[in-house]
XYZ file of N, CA and C in Angstrom:
96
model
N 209.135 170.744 53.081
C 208.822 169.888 54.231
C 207.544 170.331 54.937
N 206.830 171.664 54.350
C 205.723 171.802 55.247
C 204.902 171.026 54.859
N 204.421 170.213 53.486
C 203.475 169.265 53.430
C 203.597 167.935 54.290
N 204.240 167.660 55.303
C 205.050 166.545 56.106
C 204.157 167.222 57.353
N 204.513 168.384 57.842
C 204.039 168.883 59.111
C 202.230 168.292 58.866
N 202.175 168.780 57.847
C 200.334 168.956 57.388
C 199.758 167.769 57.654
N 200.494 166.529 57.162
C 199.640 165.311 57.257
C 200.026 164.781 59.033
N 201.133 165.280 59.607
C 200.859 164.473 60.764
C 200.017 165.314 61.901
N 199.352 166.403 61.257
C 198.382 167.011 62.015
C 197.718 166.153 62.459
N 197.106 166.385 64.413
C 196.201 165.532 64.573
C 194.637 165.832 64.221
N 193.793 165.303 64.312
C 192.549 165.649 63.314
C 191.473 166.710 64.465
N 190.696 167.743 63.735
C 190.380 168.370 64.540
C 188.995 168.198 65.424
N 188.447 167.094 64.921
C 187.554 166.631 65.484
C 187.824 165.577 66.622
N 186.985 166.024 67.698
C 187.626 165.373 68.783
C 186.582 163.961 69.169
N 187.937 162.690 69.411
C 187.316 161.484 69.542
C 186.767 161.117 70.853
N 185.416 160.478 70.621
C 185.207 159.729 71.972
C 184.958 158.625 71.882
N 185.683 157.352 72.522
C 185.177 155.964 72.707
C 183.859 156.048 72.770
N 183.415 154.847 71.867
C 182.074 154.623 71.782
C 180.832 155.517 71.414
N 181.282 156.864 70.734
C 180.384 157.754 70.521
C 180.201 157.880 68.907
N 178.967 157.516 68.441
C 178.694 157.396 66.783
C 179.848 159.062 66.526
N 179.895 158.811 64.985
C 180.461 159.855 64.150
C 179.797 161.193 64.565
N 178.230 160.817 63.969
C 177.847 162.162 63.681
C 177.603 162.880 64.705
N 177.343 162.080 66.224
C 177.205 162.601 67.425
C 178.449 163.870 67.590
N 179.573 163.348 67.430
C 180.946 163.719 67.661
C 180.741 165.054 66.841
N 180.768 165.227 65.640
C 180.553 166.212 64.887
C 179.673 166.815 65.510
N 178.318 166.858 65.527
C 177.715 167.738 66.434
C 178.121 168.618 67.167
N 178.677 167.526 68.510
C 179.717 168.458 69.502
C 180.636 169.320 69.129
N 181.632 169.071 68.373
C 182.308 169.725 67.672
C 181.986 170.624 67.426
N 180.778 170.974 66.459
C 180.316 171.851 66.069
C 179.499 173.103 66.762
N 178.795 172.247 67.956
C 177.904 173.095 69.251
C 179.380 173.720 69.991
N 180.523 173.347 69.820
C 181.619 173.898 71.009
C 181.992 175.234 70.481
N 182.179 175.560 68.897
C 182.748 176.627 68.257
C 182.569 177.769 69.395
């Protein structure tokens, strides 16, 4: 059952209304 836990992980990139992809990634990435 741990492959069950795995997929309802929420994703680790964090969403913002209205903000392109790669912007988002960026941030993501500048926060580490």
């Amino acid at each position: 059952m741990a492959h069950v836990a795995e997929v309802g992980r929420p994703p680790r990139l964090t969403r913002v209304p209205g903000l392109p992809v790669w912007l988002a990634g960026v941030a993501n990435w500048r926060g580490r």
